[in-house]
Short mmCIF file of C-alpha atoms in Angstrom, two decimals:
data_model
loop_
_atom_site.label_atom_id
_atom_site.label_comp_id
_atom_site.label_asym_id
_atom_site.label_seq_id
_atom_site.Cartn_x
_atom_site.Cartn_y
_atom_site.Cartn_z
CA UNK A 144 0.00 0.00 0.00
CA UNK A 145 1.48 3.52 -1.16
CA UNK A 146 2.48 5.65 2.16
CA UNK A 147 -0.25 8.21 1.20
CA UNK A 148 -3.03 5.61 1.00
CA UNK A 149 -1.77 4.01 3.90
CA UNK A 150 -2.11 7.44 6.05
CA UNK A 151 -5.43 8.13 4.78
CA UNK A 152 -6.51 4.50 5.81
CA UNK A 153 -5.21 5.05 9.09
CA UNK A 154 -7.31 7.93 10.16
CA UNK A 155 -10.53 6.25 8.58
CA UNK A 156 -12.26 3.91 11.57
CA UNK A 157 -15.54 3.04 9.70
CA UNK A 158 -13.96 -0.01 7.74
CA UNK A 159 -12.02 -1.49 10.42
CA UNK A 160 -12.68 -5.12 11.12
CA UNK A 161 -11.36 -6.24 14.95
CA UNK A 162 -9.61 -10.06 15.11
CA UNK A 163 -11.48 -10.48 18.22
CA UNK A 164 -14.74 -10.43 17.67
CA UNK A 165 -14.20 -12.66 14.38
CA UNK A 166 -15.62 -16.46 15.10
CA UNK A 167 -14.24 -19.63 13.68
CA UNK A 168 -16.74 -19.69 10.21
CA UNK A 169 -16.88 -17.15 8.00
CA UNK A 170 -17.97 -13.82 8.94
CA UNK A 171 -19.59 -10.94 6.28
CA UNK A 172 -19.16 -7.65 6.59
CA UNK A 173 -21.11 -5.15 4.34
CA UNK A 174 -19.53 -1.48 3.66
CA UNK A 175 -21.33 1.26 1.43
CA UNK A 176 -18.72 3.55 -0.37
CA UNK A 177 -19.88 6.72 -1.30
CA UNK A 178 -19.44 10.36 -0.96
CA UNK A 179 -17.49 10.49 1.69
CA UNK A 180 -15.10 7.76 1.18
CA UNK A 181 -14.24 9.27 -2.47
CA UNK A 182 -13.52 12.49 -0.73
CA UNK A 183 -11.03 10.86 1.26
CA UNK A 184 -9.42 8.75 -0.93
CA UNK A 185 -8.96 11.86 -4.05
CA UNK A 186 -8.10 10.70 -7.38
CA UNK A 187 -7.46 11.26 -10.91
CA UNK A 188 -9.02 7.66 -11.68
CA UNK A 189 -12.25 8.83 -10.59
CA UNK A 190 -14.95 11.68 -9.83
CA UNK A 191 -16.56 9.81 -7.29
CA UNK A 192 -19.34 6.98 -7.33
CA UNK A 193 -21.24 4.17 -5.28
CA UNK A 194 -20.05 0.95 -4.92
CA UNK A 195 -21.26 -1.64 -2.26
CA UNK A 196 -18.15 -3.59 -0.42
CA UNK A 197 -19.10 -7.01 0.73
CA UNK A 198 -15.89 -8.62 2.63
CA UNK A 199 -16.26 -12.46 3.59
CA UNK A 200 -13.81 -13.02 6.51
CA UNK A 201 -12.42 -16.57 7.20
CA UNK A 202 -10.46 -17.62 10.05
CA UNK A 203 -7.45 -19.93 9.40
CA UNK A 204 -5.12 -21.19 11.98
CA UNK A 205 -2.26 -18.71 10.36
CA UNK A 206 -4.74 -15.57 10.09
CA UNK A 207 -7.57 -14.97 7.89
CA UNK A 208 -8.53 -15.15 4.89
CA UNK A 209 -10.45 -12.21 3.23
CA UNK A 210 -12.92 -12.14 0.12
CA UNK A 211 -13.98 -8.88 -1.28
CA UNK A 212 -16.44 -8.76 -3.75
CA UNK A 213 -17.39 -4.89 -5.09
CA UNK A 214 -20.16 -4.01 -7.27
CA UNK A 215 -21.12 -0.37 -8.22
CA UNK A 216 -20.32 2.57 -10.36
CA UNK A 217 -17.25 5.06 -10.59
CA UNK A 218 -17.96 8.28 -12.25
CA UNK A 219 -14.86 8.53 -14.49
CA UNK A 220 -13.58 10.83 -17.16
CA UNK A 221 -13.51 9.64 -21.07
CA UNK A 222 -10.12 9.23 -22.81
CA UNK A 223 -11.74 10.79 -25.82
CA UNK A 224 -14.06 13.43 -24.98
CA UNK A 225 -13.17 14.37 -21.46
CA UNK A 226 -17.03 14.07 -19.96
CA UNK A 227 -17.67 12.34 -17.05
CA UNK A 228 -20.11 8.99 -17.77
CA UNK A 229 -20.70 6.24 -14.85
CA UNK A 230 -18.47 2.87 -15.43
CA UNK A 231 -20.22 -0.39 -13.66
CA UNK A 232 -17.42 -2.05 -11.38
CA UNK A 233 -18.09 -5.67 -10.85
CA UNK A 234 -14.78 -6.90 -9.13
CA UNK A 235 -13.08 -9.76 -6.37
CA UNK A 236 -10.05 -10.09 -4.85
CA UNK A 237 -8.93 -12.19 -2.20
CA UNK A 238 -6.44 -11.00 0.30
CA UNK A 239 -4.54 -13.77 3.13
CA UNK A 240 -3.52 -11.82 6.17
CA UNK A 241 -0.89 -13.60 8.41
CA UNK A 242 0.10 -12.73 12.33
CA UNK A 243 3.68 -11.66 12.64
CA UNK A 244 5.36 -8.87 14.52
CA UNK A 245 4.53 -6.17 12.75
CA UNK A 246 2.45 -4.52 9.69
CA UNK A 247 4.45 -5.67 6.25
CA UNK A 248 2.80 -6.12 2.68
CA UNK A 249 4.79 -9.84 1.94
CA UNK A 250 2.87 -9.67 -1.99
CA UNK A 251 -0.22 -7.49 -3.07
CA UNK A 252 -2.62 -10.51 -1.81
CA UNK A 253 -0.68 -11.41 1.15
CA UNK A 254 0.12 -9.07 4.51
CA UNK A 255 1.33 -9.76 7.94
CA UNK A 256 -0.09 -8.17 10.72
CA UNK A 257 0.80 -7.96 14.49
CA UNK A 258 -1.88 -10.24 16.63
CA UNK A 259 -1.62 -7.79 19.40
CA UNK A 260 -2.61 -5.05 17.02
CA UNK A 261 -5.74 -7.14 17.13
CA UNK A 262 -7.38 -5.24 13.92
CA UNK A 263 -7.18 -4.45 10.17
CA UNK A 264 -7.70 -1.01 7.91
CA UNK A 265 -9.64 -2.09 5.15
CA UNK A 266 -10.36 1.22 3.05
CA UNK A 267 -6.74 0.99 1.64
CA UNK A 268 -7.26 -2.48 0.16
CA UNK A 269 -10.41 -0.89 -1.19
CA UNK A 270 -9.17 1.74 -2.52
CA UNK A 271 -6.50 -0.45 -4.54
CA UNK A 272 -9.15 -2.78 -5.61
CA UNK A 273 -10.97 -0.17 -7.22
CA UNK A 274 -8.32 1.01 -8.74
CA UNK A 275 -7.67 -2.55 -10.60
CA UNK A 276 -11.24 -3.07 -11.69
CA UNK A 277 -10.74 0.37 -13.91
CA UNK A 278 -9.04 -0.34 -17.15
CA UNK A 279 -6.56 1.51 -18.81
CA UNK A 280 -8.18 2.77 -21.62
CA UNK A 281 -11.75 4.54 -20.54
CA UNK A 282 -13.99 5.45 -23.12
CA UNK A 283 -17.84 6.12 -22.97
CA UNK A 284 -19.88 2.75 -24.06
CA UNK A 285 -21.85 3.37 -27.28
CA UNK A 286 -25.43 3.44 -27.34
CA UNK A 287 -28.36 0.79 -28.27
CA UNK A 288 -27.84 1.48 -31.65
CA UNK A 289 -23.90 1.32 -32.22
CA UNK A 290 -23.15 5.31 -32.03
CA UNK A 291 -20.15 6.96 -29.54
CA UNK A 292 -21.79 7.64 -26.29
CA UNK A 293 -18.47 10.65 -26.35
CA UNK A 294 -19.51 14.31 -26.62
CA UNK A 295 -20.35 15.42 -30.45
CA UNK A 296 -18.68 18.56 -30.23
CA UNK A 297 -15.77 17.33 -29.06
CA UNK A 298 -14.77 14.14 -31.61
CA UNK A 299 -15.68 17.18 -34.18
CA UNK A 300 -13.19 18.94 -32.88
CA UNK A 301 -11.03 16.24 -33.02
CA UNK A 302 -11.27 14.95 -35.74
CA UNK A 303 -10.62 18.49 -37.29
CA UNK A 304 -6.93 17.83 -36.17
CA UNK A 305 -6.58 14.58 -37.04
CA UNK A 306 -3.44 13.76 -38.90
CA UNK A 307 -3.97 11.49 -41.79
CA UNK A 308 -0.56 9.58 -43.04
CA UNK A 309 0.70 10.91 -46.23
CA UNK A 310 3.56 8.98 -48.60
CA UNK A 311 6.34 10.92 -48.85
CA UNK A 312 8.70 10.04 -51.41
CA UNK A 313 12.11 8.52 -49.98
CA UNK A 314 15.53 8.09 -51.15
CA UNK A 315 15.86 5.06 -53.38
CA UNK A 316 19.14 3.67 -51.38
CA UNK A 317 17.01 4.09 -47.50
CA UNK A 318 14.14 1.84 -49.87
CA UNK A 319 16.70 -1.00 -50.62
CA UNK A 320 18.15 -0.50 -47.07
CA UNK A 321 14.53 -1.24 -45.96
CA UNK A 322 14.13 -4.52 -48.47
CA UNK A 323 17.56 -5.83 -46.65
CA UNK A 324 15.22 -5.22 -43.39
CA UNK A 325 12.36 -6.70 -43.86
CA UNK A 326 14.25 -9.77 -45.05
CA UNK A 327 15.88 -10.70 -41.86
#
């Protein structure tokens, strides 16, 4: 977890689960994100949005085994246009956590945890999860009938600047340097 996220996470207290009061079967614990949490956790992957945070907690001799399952929308900005438009998050991850002496990140689905700390910041590990449900490469869905959902205006605009390839003519030698090329 990035030393940023990890001090925001800290302060949060709402999606803290406690050791303790975890029994030996599975436990499920059910978080809303919303408004507030998106203030928090600022980013230029997203405007904001709802998403609903179900975490299935497992106890294992070692530590505990956590399944988080997120459904919802992020309100993020088109590649191509630059509008806003809502983009449907359906995402889970699993994440081990194992009792040691202190807080360490072993591999992104594996962290150790003191016992005596006897609790775990979850918002973090949301955060990050969200972030890997986006792909790289947003653009607005098109509609029922096969058109760009993206801003008129704008792809106008666009495509008044787009740069179509032109042949130039090249030096006859660089041609049969290129032949040689394409050969090997």
């Amino acid at each position: 977890m990035q030393p940023e996220i990890r001090r925001i996470a800290m302060k949060k207290s709402e999606y803290v689960i406690h050791f303790s009061g975890i029994k030996e079967e599975t436990e499920t614990f059910e978080y809303s994100l919303g408004d507030s949490f998106f203030r928090d956790f600022k980013s230029i992957e997203w405007e904001g949005g709802r998403i609903g945070a179900v975490v299935r907690v497992g106890r294992r001799p070692d530590g505990l085994t956590l399944d988080f399952e997120l459904n919802g929308e992020l309100t993020v900005i088109c590649d191509r246009c630059l509008e806003s438009f809502p983009y449907p998050v359906n995402t889970c991850q699993r994440l081990f956590v194992k009792y040691g002496s202190q807080f360490e990140e072993l591999t992104e689905d594996v962290v150790v945890v003191a016992k005596e700390d006897n609790q775990l910041e979850l918002s973090g590990f949301l955060y990050e999860y969200l972030v890997l449900a986006l792909p790289v490469k947003r653009v607005h869905p098109d509609d029922t009938s096969g058109k760009s959902g993206c801003n008129e205006t704008m792809i106008k605009r666009l495509e008044q600047h787009l740069v179509t390839e032109k042949t130039e003519k090249t030096d006859p030698r660089w041609d049969d340097l290129k032949k040689l090329m394409d050969k090997n």
